[in-house]
CSV table of C-alpha atoms in Angstrom, one decimal:
chain,number,residue,atom,x,y,z
A,9,ASP,CA,-37.4,-67.5,85.4
A,10,GLY,CA,-39.5,-66.9,82.3
A,11,ASN,CA,-36.6,-67.7,80.0
A,12,ASP,CA,-37.4,-64.8,77.7
A,13,ASN,CA,-40.9,-66.2,77.1
A,14,ILE,CA,-44.2,-64.2,76.8
A,15,ILE,CA,-47.6,-64.8,78.5
A,16,SER,CA,-50.3,-63.4,76.4
A,17,ASN,CA,-54.0,-62.3,76.9
A,18,ALA,CA,-54.2,-63.2,80.6
A,19,VAL,CA,-57.6,-62.0,82.0
A,20,ILE,CA,-58.0,-61.6,85.8
A,21,ASN,CA,-61.3,-60.1,87.0
A,22,GLN,CA,-61.5,-60.0,90.8
A,23,PRO,CA,-62.7,-56.4,91.6
A,24,GLY,CA,-63.5,-57.4,95.3
A,25,SER,CA,-60.1,-58.7,96.1
A,26,ASP,CA,-56.7,-57.3,97.1
A,27,ASN,CA,-53.1,-58.3,95.9
A,28,ILE,CA,-54.2,-59.1,92.3
A,29,GLY,CA,-51.8,-59.7,89.4
A,30,LEU,CA,-50.4,-62.6,87.4
A,31,PHE,CA,-48.6,-63.1,90.7
A,32,GLY,CA,-50.7,-61.8,93.4
A,33,TYR,CA,-48.1,-61.4,96.3
A,34,LEU,CA,-44.3,-61.8,96.3
A,35,GLY,CA,-43.1,-63.0,99.7
A,36,GLU,CA,-39.5,-63.0,101.2
A,37,ASP,CA,-36.7,-63.2,98.7
A,38,SER,CA,-38.9,-64.0,95.7
A,39,GLN,CA,-37.6,-63.5,92.2
A,40,ILE,CA,-39.3,-63.1,88.9
A,41,ARG,CA,-37.0,-62.4,85.8
A,42,ASN,CA,-37.0,-62.5,82.0
A,43,LEU,CA,-40.8,-62.5,81.6
A,44,GLY,CA,-43.0,-60.7,79.2
A,45,VAL,CA,-46.8,-60.4,79.8
A,46,GLU,CA,-48.7,-58.9,76.7
A,47,ASP,CA,-52.3,-57.8,76.4
A,48,VAL,CA,-53.1,-58.4,80.0
A,49,ASN,CA,-56.4,-57.2,81.4
A,50,VAL,CA,-56.3,-57.3,85.2
A,51,THR,CA,-59.0,-55.9,87.4
A,52,GLY,CA,-58.9,-56.0,91.3
A,53,ASN,CA,-59.4,-53.7,94.4
A,54,ASN,CA,-56.2,-52.6,96.2
A,55,TYR,CA,-52.6,-53.5,95.3
A,56,VAL,CA,-53.2,-54.4,91.7
A,57,GLY,CA,-50.5,-54.8,88.9
A,58,GLY,CA,-50.1,-56.3,85.5
A,59,LEU,CA,-47.5,-58.6,86.7
A,60,VAL,CA,-47.6,-58.4,90.5
A,61,GLY,CA,-50.1,-57.2,92.9
A,62,CYS,CA,-47.8,-56.5,96.0
A,63,SER,CA,-44.1,-57.1,96.2
A,64,SER,CA,-42.8,-57.3,99.8
A,65,SER,CA,-39.8,-58.7,101.9
A,66,TRP,CA,-36.9,-57.9,99.4
A,67,GLY,CA,-38.3,-59.6,96.3
A,68,THR,CA,-36.7,-58.8,92.9
A,69,ILE,CA,-38.2,-58.3,89.5
A,70,THR,CA,-35.7,-58.1,86.7
A,71,ALA,CA,-36.1,-57.8,82.9
A,72,CYS,CA,-40.0,-58.0,82.9
A,73,TYR,CA,-42.7,-56.1,81.0
A,74,THR,CA,-46.4,-55.7,80.6
A,75,THR,CA,-48.7,-54.3,78.0
A,76,GLY,CA,-52.5,-54.2,78.3
A,77,ALA,CA,-54.9,-52.7,80.9
A,78,VAL,CA,-54.8,-52.7,84.7
A,79,SER,CA,-57.6,-51.2,86.9
A,80,GLY,CA,-58.5,-51.1,90.5
A,81,THR,CA,-59.2,-48.8,93.5
A,82,SER,CA,-55.9,-47.8,95.2
A,83,GLY,CA,-52.3,-49.0,94.8
A,84,VAL,CA,-52.5,-49.7,91.1
A,85,GLY,CA,-49.6,-49.9,88.7
A,86,GLY,CA,-48.9,-51.1,85.1
A,87,LEU,CA,-46.3,-53.6,86.4
A,88,VAL,CA,-46.6,-53.7,90.2
A,89,GLY,CA,-49.4,-52.3,92.3
A,90,TRP,CA,-47.3,-51.8,95.5
A,91,ASN,CA,-43.6,-52.3,95.9
A,92,TYR,CA,-43.0,-52.3,99.8
A,93,PHE,CA,-39.4,-53.8,100.0
A,94,GLY,CA,-38.5,-55.0,96.5
A,95,THR,CA,-36.2,-54.1,93.6
A,96,LEU,CA,-37.3,-53.5,90.0
A,97,THR,CA,-34.5,-53.5,87.4
A,98,ASP,CA,-34.8,-53.3,83.7
A,99,CYS,CA,-38.5,-53.3,83.6
A,100,TYR,CA,-41.3,-51.4,81.7
A,101,ALA,CA,-45.1,-51.1,81.3
A,102,THR,CA,-46.9,-49.5,78.4
A,103,GLY,CA,-50.7,-50.2,79.2
A,104,LEU,CA,-53.5,-48.3,80.4
A,105,VAL,CA,-53.6,-47.9,84.1
A,106,SER,CA,-56.7,-46.7,86.1
A,107,GLY,CA,-57.7,-46.4,89.7
A,108,THR,CA,-60.8,-45.0,91.4
A,109,GLY,CA,-58.7,-44.1,94.5
A,110,ASN,CA,-55.2,-43.1,95.5
A,111,ASN,CA,-51.7,-44.1,94.6
A,112,VAL,CA,-51.8,-44.9,90.9
A,113,GLY,CA,-48.7,-45.0,88.6
A,114,GLY,CA,-47.8,-46.1,85.0
A,115,LEU,CA,-45.2,-48.7,86.4
A,116,VAL,CA,-45.8,-48.8,90.2
A,117,GLY,CA,-48.7,-47.5,92.3
A,118,GLY,CA,-46.8,-47.2,95.4
A,119,ASN,CA,-42.9,-47.6,95.9
A,120,GLY,CA,-41.0,-48.0,99.2
A,121,ASP,CA,-37.8,-49.5,97.8
A,122,THR,CA,-35.7,-49.3,94.5
A,123,LEU,CA,-36.6,-48.9,90.8
A,124,THR,CA,-33.5,-48.7,88.4
A,125,ASP,CA,-33.6,-48.5,84.6
A,126,CYS,CA,-37.3,-48.5,84.2
A,127,TYR,CA,-39.9,-46.8,82.2
A,128,ALA,CA,-43.6,-46.5,81.6
A,129,THR,CA,-45.6,-45.1,78.6
A,130,GLY,CA,-49.2,-45.6,79.3
A,131,LEU,CA,-52.1,-43.3,80.2
A,132,VAL,CA,-52.7,-43.2,84.0
A,133,SER,CA,-55.8,-42.1,85.9
A,134,GLY,CA,-56.6,-41.9,89.5
A,135,THR,CA,-57.9,-39.5,92.3
A,136,ASN,CA,-55.0,-38.6,94.5
A,137,ASN,CA,-51.2,-39.3,94.1
A,138,VAL,CA,-51.1,-40.1,90.4
A,139,GLY,CA,-47.9,-40.2,88.3
A,140,GLY,CA,-46.6,-41.3,84.9
A,141,LEU,CA,-44.2,-43.7,86.6
A,142,VAL,CA,-44.9,-43.8,90.3
A,143,GLY,CA,-48.2,-42.6,92.0
A,144,TYR,CA,-46.8,-42.5,95.6
A,145,ASN,CA,-43.0,-42.6,96.5
A,146,TYR,CA,-42.2,-43.1,100.1
A,147,ARG,CA,-38.6,-43.9,101.2
A,148,GLY,CA,-37.9,-45.3,97.7
A,149,LYS,CA,-35.1,-44.9,95.4
A,150,VAL,CA,-35.8,-44.1,91.6
A,151,ILE,CA,-32.7,-44.2,89.4
A,152,ARG,CA,-32.4,-43.6,85.7
A,153,CYS,CA,-36.2,-44.0,84.9
A,154,TYR,CA,-38.5,-42.1,82.7
A,155,SER,CA,-42.2,-41.8,81.7
A,156,THR,CA,-44.1,-40.4,78.7
A,157,GLY,CA,-47.8,-41.1,79.6
A,158,LYS,CA,-50.4,-38.6,80.5
A,159,PRO,CA,-51.5,-38.9,84.2
A,160,THR,CA,-54.8,-37.4,85.3
A,161,GLY,CA,-56.4,-37.1,88.8
A,162,THR,CA,-57.8,-34.5,91.2
A,163,SER,CA,-54.8,-33.8,93.5
A,164,ASN,CA,-51.1,-34.6,93.7
A,165,VAL,CA,-50.7,-35.4,89.9
A,166,GLY,CA,-47.1,-35.4,88.5
A,167,GLY,CA,-45.4,-36.1,85.3
A,168,LEU,CA,-43.0,-38.8,86.7
A,169,CYS,CA,-44.4,-39.0,90.4
A,170,GLY,CA,-47.6,-37.7,92.1
A,171,TYR,CA,-46.5,-37.6,95.8
A,172,LYS,CA,-43.3,-38.3,97.6
A,173,ILE,CA,-42.1,-38.5,101.1
A,174,THR,CA,-38.3,-37.9,101.6
A,175,GLY,CA,-36.1,-39.4,104.2
A,176,GLY,CA,-34.5,-42.7,104.9
A,177,ASP,CA,-33.2,-44.2,101.7
A,178,TYR,CA,-35.0,-41.8,99.4
A,179,GLU,CA,-33.2,-41.1,96.1
A,180,ASP,CA,-34.1,-39.3,92.9
A,181,THR,CA,-31.4,-39.7,90.4
A,182,GLY,CA,-31.2,-39.3,86.6
A,183,ASN,CA,-35.0,-39.5,86.1
A,184,PHE,CA,-37.0,-37.7,83.3
A,185,TRP,CA,-40.6,-37.3,82.1
A,186,ASP,CA,-41.9,-35.9,78.8
A,187,THR,CA,-43.8,-32.6,79.6
A,188,GLU,CA,-45.5,-32.5,76.1
A,189,THR,CA,-46.9,-36.0,76.0
A,190,SER,CA,-47.8,-35.9,79.6
A,191,GLU,CA,-49.3,-32.5,79.3
A,192,ILE,CA,-47.9,-31.8,82.9
A,193,GLY,CA,-45.1,-29.4,83.6
A,194,ALA,CA,-44.5,-30.3,87.2
A,195,SER,CA,-43.6,-33.5,89.3
A,196,VAL,CA,-42.2,-34.0,92.7
A,197,MET,CA,-39.5,-36.2,91.2
A,198,GLY,CA,-37.5,-36.2,88.1
A,199,THR,CA,-36.8,-33.5,85.4
A,200,GLY,CA,-39.3,-32.5,82.9
A,201,LYS,CA,-38.1,-32.4,79.2
A,202,THR,CA,-39.6,-31.7,75.8
A,203,THR,CA,-40.3,-34.5,73.3
A,204,VAL,CA,-37.2,-33.6,71.3
A,205,GLN,CA,-35.0,-33.7,74.4
A,206,MET,CA,-36.5,-37.0,75.5
A,207,GLN,CA,-35.5,-38.4,72.2
A,208,THR,CA,-31.9,-37.2,72.4
A,209,GLN,CA,-29.3,-39.4,73.7
A,210,SER,CA,-27.3,-36.7,75.4
A,211,THR,CA,-30.2,-35.9,77.6
A,212,PHE,CA,-29.6,-39.2,79.3
A,213,THR,CA,-25.8,-39.8,79.0
A,214,GLY,CA,-25.4,-36.5,80.8
A,215,ALA,CA,-27.3,-38.2,83.8
A,216,GLY,CA,-25.2,-41.2,83.8
A,217,TRP,CA,-27.3,-43.6,81.7
A,218,ASP,CA,-25.4,-46.4,79.9
A,219,PHE,CA,-25.6,-46.5,76.1
A,220,SER,CA,-22.2,-48.0,75.5
A,221,ALA,CA,-21.0,-51.5,75.3
A,222,THR,CA,-17.3,-50.3,75.2
A,223,ASP,CA,-17.2,-50.5,79.1
A,224,GLY,CA,-16.9,-54.3,79.1
A,225,ASP,CA,-20.7,-55.0,79.5
A,226,PRO,CA,-23.7,-54.6,77.2
A,227,ALA,CA,-25.4,-51.3,76.9
A,228,ASP,CA,-28.3,-50.9,79.4
A,229,TRP,CA,-30.2,-48.5,76.9
A,230,TRP,CA,-30.4,-48.0,73.1
A,231,ILE,CA,-31.8,-45.1,71.2
A,232,LYS,CA,-32.6,-44.1,67.6
A,233,ALA,CA,-33.5,-40.9,66.0
A,234,ASN,CA,-37.0,-39.7,66.9
A,235,SER,CA,-37.6,-42.4,69.4
A,236,TYR,CA,-37.3,-42.7,73.2
A,237,PRO,CA,-34.6,-44.9,74.9
A,238,ARG,CA,-35.4,-48.6,75.1
A,239,LEU,CA,-34.0,-51.2,77.3
A,240,GLY,CA,-31.1,-53.0,75.5
A,241,MET,CA,-31.7,-56.6,76.4
A,242,TRP,CA,-35.1,-57.5,75.0
A,243,TYR,CA,-36.6,-60.3,73.1
A,244,SER,CA,-36.4,-60.9,69.4
A,245,GLY,CA,-39.3,-60.4,67.1
A,246,GLY,CA,-39.9,-56.6,67.2
A,247,ASP,CA,-39.4,-54.2,64.5
A,248,GLY,CA,-38.8,-50.9,66.4
A,249,SER,CA,-42.2,-49.5,65.4
A,250,ALA,CA,-44.3,-47.4,67.7
A,251,GLU,CA,-46.6,-50.3,68.2
A,252,ASN,CA,-43.9,-52.8,68.9
A,253,PRO,CA,-40.8,-50.8,69.8
A,254,HIS,CA,-39.4,-52.8,72.7
A,255,LYS,CA,-38.5,-56.3,71.3
A,256,ILE,CA,-35.8,-55.8,68.8
A,257,ALA,CA,-34.4,-58.7,66.8
A,258,ASN,CA,-31.2,-56.9,65.9
A,259,VAL,CA,-30.3,-53.8,67.8
A,260,ALA,CA,-27.7,-52.7,65.3
A,261,ASP,CA,-30.5,-52.7,62.6
A,262,TRP,CA,-32.7,-50.6,64.9
A,263,GLN,CA,-30.3,-47.7,65.8
């Protein structure tokens, strides 16, 4: 439990090693929550993430974020390189993500389980299976997530997701990507929207996103004019600017 603390300026340079991140590998029933990692610079080979290299065996990552740069070969993600059997909830990544190989995503390089209420905004580059949020989604559930970053690659490049395999527990519910900032009008998952639409609350409430505290629990998301939705439970200290939009000291002042 990070207890809402932030780790800054972590540098990990292991280009010849797999499972590289602030946490390299999450084993059975591992949990990471309430942790921010800012200005990270992580370099590895396969399964490389700003927070976690590889999450397996039903681990959970909740209320975590990363900013900075992540690079590797294949299975590279801004937050998690590869999510085999893990759950990510209320998480985001804003950094630059680059891979020289396959399966590269703004939040997760490869996803085989569940992403709920997450987003990614960084530039993403790879070769094959490259997406603004997820590079390669197999068997995975993606629910109420969005991306705005520009993904580039040679094949299977998508605004939200580069490549998917349907079947099993596959789900694609209430997901969006910005067709203008991504400069991509196609994706194998999600629904493309203009920047204006992505900055309009009704786009998301119509898809079941929670912007209200009147239902007895805090709102999952907040939005203000001319801005994208932000997660509603973050740390104090931010001002809502483009450079620091995620940590809001007083949500009421930010709306």
